[in-house]
PDB file of C-alpha atoms in Angstrom:
ATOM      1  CA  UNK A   1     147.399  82.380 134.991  1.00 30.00           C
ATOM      2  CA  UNK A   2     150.551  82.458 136.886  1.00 35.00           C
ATOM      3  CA  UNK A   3     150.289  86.754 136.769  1.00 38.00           C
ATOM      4  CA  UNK A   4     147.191  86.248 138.667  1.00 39.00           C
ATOM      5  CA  UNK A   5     148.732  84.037 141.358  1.00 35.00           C
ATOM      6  CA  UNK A   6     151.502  86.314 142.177  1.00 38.00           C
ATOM      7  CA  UNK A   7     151.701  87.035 145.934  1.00 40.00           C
ATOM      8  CA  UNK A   8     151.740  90.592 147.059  1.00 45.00           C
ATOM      9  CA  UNK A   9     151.949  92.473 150.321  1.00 43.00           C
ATOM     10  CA  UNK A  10     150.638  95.766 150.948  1.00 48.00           C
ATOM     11  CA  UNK A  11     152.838  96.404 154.535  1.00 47.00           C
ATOM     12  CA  UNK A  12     149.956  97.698 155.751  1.00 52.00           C
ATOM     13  CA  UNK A  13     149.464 100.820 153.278  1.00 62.00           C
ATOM     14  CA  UNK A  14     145.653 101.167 152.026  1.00 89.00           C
ATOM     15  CA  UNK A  15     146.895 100.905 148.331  1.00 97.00           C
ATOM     16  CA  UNK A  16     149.480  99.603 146.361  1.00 97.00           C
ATOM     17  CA  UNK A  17     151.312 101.608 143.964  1.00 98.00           C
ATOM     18  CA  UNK A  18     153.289  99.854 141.328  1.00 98.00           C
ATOM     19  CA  UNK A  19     156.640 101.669 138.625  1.00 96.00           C
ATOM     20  CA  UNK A  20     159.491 100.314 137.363  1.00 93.00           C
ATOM     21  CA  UNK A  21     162.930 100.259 138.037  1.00 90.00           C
ATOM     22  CA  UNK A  22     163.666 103.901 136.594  1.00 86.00           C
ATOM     23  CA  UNK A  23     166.893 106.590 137.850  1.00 85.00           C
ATOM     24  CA  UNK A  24     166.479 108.905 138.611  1.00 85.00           C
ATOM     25  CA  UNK A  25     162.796 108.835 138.478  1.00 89.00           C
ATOM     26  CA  UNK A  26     162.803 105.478 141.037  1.00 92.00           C
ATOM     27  CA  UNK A  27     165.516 103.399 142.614  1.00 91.00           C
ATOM     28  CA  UNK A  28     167.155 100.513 140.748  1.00 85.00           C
ATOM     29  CA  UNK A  29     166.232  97.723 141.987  1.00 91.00           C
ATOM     30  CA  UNK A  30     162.955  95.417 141.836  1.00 93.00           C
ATOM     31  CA  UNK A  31     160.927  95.340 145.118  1.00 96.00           C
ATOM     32  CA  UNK A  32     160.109  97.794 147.530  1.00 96.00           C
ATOM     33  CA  UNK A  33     161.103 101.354 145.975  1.00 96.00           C
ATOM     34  CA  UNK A  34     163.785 103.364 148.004  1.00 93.00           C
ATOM     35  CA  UNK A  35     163.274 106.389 146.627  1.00 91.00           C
ATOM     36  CA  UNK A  36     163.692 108.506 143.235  1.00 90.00           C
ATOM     37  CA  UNK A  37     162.184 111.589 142.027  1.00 88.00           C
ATOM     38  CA  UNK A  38     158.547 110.179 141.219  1.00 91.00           C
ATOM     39  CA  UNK A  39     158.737 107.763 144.043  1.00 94.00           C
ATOM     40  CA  UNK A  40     159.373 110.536 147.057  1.00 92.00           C
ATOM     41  CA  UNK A  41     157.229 113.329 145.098  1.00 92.00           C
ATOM     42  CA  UNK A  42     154.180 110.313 144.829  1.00 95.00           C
ATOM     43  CA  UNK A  43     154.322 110.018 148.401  1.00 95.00           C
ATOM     44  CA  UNK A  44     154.000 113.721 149.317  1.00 94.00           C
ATOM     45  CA  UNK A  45     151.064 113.701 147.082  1.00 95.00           C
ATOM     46  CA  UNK A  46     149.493 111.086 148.711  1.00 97.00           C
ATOM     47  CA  UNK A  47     149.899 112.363 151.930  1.00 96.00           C
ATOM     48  CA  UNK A  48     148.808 115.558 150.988  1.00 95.00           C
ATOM     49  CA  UNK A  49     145.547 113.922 150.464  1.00 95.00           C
ATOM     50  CA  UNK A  50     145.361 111.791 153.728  1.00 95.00           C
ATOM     51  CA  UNK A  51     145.997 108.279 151.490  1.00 96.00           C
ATOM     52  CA  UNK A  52     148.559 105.490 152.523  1.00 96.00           C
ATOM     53  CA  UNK A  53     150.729 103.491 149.884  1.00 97.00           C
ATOM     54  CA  UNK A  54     153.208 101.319 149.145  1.00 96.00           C
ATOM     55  CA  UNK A  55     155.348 101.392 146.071  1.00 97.00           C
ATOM     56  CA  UNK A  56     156.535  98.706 144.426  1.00 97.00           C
ATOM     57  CA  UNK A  57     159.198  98.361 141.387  1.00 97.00           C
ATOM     58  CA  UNK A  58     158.750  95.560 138.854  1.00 95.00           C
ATOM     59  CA  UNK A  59     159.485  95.243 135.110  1.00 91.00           C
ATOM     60  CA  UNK A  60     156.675  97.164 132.725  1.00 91.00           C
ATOM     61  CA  UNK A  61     155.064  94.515 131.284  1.00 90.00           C
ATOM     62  CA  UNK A  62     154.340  92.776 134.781  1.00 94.00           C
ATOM     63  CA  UNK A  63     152.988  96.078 135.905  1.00 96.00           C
ATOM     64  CA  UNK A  64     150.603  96.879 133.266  1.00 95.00           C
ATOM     65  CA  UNK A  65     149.014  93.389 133.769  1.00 95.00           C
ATOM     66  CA  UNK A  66     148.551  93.809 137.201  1.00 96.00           C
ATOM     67  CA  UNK A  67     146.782  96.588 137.118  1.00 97.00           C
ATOM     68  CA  UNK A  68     144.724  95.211 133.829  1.00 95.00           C
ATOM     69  CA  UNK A  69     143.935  92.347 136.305  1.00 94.00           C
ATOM     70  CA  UNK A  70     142.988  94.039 139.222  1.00 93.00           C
ATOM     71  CA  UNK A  71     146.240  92.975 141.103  1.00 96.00           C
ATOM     72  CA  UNK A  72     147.070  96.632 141.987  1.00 97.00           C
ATOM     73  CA  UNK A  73     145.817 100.324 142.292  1.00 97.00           C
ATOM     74  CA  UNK A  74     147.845 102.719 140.580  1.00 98.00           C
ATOM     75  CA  UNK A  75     150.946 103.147 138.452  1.00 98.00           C
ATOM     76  CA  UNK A  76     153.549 105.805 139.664  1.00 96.00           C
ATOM     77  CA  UNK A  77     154.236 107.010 136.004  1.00 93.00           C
ATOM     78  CA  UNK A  78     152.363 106.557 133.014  1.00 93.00           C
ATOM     79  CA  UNK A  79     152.152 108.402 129.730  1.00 88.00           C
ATOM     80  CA  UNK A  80     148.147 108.457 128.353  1.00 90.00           C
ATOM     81  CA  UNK A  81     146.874 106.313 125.583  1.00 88.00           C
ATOM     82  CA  UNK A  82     143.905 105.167 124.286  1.00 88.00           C
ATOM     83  CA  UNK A  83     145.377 101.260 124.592  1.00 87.00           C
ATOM     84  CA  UNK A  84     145.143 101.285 128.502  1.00 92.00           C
ATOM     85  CA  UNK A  85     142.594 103.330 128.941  1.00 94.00           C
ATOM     86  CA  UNK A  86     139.875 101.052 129.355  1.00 95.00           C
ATOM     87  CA  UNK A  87     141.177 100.242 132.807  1.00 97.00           C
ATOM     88  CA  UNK A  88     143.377 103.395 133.854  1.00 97.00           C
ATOM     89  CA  UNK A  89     142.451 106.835 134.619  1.00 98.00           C
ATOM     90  CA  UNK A  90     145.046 108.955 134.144  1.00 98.00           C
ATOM     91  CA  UNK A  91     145.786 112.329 136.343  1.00 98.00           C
ATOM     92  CA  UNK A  92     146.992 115.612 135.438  1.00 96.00           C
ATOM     93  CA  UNK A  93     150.374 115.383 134.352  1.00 94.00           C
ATOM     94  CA  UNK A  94     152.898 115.327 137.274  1.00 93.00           C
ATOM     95  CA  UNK A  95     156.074 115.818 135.286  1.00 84.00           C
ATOM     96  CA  UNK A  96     157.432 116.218 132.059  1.00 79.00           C
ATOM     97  CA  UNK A  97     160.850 115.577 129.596  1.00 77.00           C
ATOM     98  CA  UNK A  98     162.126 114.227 126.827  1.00 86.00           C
ATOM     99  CA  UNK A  99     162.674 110.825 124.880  1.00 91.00           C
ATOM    100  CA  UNK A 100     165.779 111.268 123.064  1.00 95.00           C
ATOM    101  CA  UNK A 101     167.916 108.908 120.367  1.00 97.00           C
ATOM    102  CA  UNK A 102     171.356 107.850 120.983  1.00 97.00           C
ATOM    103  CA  UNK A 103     173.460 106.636 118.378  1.00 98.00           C
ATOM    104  CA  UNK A 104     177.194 105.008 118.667  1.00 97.00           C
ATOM    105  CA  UNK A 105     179.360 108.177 117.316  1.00 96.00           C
ATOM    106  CA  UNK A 106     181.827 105.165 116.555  1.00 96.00           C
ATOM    107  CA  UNK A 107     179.597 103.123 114.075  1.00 96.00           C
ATOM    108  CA  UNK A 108     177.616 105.876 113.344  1.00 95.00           C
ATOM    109  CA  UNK A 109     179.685 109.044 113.414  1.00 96.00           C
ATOM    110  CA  UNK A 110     177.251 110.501 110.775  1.00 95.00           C
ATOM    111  CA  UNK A 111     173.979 109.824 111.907  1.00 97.00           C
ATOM    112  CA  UNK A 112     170.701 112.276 112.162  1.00 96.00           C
ATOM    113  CA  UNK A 113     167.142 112.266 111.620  1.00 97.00           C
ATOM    114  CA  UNK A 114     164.385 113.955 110.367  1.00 96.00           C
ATOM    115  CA  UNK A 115     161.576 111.667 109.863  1.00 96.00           C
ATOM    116  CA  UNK A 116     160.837 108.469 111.212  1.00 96.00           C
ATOM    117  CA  UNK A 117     161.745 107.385 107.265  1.00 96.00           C
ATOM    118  CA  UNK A 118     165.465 108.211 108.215  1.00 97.00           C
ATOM    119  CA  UNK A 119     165.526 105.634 111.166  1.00 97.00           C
ATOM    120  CA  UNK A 120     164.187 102.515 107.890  1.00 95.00           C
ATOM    121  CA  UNK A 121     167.528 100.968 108.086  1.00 94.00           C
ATOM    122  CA  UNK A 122     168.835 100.484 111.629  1.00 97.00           C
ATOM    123  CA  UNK A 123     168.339  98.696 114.862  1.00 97.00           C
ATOM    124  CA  UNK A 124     166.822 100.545 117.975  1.00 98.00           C
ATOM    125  CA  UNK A 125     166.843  99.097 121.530  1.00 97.00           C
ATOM    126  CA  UNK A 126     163.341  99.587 123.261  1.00 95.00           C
ATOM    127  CA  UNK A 127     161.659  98.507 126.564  1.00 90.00           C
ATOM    128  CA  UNK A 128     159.431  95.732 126.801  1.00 85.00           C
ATOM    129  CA  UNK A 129     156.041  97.340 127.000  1.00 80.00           C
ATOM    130  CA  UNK A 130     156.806 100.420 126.605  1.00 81.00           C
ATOM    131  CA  UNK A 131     154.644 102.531 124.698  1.00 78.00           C
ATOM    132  CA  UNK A 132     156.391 105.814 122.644  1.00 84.00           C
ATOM    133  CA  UNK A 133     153.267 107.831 121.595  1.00 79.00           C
ATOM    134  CA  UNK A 134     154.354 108.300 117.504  1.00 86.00           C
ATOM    135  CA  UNK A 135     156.976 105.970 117.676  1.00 91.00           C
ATOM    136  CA  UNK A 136     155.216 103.037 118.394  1.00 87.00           C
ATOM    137  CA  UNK A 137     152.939 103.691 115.459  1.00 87.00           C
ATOM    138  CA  UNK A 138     155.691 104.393 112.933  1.00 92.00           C
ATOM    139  CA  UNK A 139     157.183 100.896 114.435  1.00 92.00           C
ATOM    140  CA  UNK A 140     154.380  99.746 112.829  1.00 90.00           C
ATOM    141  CA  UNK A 141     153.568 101.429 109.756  1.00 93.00           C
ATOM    142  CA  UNK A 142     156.957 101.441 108.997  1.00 95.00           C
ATOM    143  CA  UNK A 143     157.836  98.117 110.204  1.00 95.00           C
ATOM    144  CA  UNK A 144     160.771  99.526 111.873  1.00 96.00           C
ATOM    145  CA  UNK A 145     163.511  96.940 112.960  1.00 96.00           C
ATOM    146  CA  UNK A 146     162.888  97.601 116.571  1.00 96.00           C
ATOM    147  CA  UNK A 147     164.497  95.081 119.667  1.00 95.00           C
ATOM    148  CA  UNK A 148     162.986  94.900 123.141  1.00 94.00           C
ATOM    149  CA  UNK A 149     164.845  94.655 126.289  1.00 92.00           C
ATOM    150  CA  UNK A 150     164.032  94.642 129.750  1.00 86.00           C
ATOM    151  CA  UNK A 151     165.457  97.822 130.714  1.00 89.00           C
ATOM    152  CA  UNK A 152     167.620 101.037 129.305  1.00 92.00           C
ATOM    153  CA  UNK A 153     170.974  99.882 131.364  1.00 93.00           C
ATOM    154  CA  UNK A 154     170.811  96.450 128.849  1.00 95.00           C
ATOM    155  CA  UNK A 155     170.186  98.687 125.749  1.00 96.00           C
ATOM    156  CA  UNK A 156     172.854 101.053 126.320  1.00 97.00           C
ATOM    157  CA  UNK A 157     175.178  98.228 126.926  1.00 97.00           C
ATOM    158  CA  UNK A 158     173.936  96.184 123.589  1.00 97.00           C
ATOM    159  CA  UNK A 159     174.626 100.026 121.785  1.00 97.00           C
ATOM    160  CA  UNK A 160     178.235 100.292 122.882  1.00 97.00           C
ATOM    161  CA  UNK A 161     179.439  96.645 122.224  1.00 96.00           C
ATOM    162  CA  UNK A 162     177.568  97.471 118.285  1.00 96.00           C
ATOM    163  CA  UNK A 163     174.514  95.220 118.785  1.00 96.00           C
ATOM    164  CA  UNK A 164     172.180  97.601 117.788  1.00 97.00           C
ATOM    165  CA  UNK A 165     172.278 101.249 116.230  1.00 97.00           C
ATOM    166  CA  UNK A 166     170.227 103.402 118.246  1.00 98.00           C
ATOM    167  CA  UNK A 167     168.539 103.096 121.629  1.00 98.00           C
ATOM    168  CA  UNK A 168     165.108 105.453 122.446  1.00 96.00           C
ATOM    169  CA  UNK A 169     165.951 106.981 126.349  1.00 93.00           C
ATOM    170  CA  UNK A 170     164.290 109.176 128.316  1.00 90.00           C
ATOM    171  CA  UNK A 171     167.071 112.050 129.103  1.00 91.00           C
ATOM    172  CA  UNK A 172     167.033 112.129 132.324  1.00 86.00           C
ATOM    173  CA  UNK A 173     167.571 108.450 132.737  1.00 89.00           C
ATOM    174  CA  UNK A 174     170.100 108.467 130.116  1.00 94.00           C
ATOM    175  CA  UNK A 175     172.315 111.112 132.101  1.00 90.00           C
ATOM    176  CA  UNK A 176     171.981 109.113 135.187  1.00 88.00           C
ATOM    177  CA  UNK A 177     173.464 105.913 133.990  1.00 93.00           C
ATOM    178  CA  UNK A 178     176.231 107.900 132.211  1.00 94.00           C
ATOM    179  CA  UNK A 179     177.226 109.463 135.500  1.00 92.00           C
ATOM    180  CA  UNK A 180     177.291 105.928 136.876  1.00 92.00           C
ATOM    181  CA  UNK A 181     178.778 104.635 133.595  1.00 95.00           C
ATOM    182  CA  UNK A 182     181.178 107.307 132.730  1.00 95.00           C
ATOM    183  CA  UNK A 183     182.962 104.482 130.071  1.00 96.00           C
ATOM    184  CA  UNK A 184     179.559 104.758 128.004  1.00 97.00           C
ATOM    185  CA  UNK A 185     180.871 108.309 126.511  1.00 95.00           C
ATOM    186  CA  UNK A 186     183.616 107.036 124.993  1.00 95.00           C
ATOM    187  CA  UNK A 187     180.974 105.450 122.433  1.00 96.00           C
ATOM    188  CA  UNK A 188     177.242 107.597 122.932  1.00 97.00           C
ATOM    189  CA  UNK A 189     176.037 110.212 121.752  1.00 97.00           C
ATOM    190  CA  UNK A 190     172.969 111.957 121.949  1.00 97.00           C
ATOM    191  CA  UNK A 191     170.985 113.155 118.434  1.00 97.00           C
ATOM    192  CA  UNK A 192     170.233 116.368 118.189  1.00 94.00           C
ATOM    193  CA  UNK A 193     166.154 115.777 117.003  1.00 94.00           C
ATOM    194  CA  UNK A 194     164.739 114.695 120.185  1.00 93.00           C
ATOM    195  CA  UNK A 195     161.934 112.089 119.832  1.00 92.00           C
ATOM    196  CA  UNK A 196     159.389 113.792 121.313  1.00 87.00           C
ATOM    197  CA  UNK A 197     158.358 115.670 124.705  1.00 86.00           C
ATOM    198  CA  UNK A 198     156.052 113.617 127.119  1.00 82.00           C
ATOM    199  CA  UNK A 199     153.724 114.310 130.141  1.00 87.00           C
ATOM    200  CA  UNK A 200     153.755 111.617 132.826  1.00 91.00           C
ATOM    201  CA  UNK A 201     150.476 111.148 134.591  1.00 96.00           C
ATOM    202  CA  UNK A 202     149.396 108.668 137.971  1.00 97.00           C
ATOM    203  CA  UNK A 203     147.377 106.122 136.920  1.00 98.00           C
ATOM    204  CA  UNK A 204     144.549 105.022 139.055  1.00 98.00           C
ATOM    205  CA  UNK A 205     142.971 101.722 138.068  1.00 97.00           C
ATOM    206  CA  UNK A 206     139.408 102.352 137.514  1.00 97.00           C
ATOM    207  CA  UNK A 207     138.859  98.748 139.351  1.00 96.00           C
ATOM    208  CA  UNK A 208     140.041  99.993 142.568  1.00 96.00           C
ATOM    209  CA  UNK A 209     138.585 102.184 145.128  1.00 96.00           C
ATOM    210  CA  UNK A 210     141.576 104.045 144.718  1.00 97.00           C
ATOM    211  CA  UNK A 211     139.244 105.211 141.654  1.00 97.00           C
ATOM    212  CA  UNK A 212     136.813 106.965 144.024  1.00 97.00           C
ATOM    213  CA  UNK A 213     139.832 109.448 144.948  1.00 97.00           C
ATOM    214  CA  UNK A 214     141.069 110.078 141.520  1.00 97.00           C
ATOM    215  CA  UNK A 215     139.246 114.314 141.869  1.00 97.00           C
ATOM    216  CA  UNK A 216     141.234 114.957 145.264  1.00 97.00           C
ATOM    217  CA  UNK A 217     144.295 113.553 143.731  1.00 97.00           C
ATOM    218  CA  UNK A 218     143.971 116.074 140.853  1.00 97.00           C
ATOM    219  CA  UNK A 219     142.919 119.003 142.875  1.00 97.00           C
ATOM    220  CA  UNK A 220     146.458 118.605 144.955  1.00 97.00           C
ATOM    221  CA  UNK A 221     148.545 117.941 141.596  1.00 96.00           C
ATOM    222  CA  UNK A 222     146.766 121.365 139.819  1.00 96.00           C
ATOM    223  CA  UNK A 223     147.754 122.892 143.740  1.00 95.00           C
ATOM    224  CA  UNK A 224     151.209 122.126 143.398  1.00 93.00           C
ATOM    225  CA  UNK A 225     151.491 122.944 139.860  1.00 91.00           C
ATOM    226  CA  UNK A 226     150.263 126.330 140.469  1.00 92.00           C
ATOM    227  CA  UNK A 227     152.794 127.132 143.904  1.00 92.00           C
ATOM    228  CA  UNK A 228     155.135 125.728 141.748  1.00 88.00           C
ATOM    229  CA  UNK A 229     156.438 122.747 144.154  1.00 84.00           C
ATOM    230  CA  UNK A 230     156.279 120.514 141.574  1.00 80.00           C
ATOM    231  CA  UNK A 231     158.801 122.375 139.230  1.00 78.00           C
ATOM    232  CA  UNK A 232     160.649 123.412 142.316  1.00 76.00           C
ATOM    233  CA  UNK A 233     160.967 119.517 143.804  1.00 72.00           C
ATOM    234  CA  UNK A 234     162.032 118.372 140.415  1.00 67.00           C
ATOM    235  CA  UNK A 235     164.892 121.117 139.905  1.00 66.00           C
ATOM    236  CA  UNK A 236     166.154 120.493 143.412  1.00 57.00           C
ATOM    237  CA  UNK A 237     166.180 116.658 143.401  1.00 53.00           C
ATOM    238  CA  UNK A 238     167.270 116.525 139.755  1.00 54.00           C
ATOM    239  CA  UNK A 239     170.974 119.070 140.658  1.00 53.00           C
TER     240      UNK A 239
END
């Protein structure tokens, strides 16, 4: 009842976008996003096709609801499932990576993985709400020993002081708050089995009108893809 309540201002943009606080992919803070590689490349796609936004950061959970409510029109980044969508159409992917597993090299000097059997008997640090494609159903067939935070900075930090064994990042995330956190190596490491690769897709809520646009937005995504500014605008704001 109280997620339905909560005030919002569009600052005068047709639609309101909503991520999470995410480097490199979005600035750090909650609020009005000031930039990041999804945030600026969202807004050149937009304006490609004649639409005005606003972005807005808040934590995961709060997002999804918003837009499962109707309180919002699109989600910067999203990976596809079946569980949201009921109420989100997702776009052609925008961008793609890798979800990784880091370990402490100090309690764990030994550690790999094959299977999601090998990860049985340790503790991994995940986002609230977050959803990790095969992951999140091994979690559960598996009944994993998984603990949910509110955001990778507060898992990597619960990692290094021994709170938990592993952490699931996305890469390029996790080599932006090393570069910040240079201490962090001391005690990280990366294994060498990645997770898995993932696509991120917009997501248009299928309440809004925003909905109505959701062919234009593609047509400009499968442009860039093809002229190759997508790849290009990632490279150059990811050096």
């Amino acid at each position: 009842m109280i997620l339905l309540l909560y005030p919002f201002q569009k600052a005068g943009a047709d639609f309101l976008i909503l991520g999470d606080p995410w480097p490199p992919w979005t600035s750090e803070s909650y609020g009005p996003a000031e930039g990041g590689i999804a945030v600026d490349f969202a807004y050149h796609i937009f304006e490609k096709a004649d639409i005005k936004v606003t972005i807005h950061l808040h934590p995961w959970k709060r997002v999804i609801r918003m837009i499962q409510y109707g309180q919002a029109d699109g989600i910067l980044m999203i990976q596809p499932s079946e569980e949201n969508s009921e109420f989100i159409f997702f776009t052609e992917p925008v961008f793609t990576g890798k979800e990784i597993i880091c370990f402490n090299k100090i309690n764990n000097p030994d550690f790999q993985w094959k299977s999601f059997n090998d990860l049985k008997n340790f503790s991994i640090g995940t986002i609230l709400g977050y959803n990790y494609g095969n992951f999140t159903s091994a979690k559960e067939n598996l009944s994993l020993n998984t603990i949910e935070s509110q955001n990778l900075l507060s898992n990597l930090k619960k990692l290094v002081m021994g709170r938990i064994d592993l952490v699931i990042c996305d890469f390029s995330a996790l080599n932006n708050i090393l570069d910040k956190n240079p201490e962090f190596k001391k005690a990280l490491a990366i294994a060498e089995k990645p997770l898995y690769e993932w696509q991120y897709s917009i997501g248009i809520s299928k309440y809004s009108e925003l909905f109505n646009k959701r062919e234009e937005i593609n047509r400009i995504i499968i442009e860039l893809k093809e002229t190759g500014e997508i790849e290009n605008f990632y490279q150059k704001t990811n050096n």
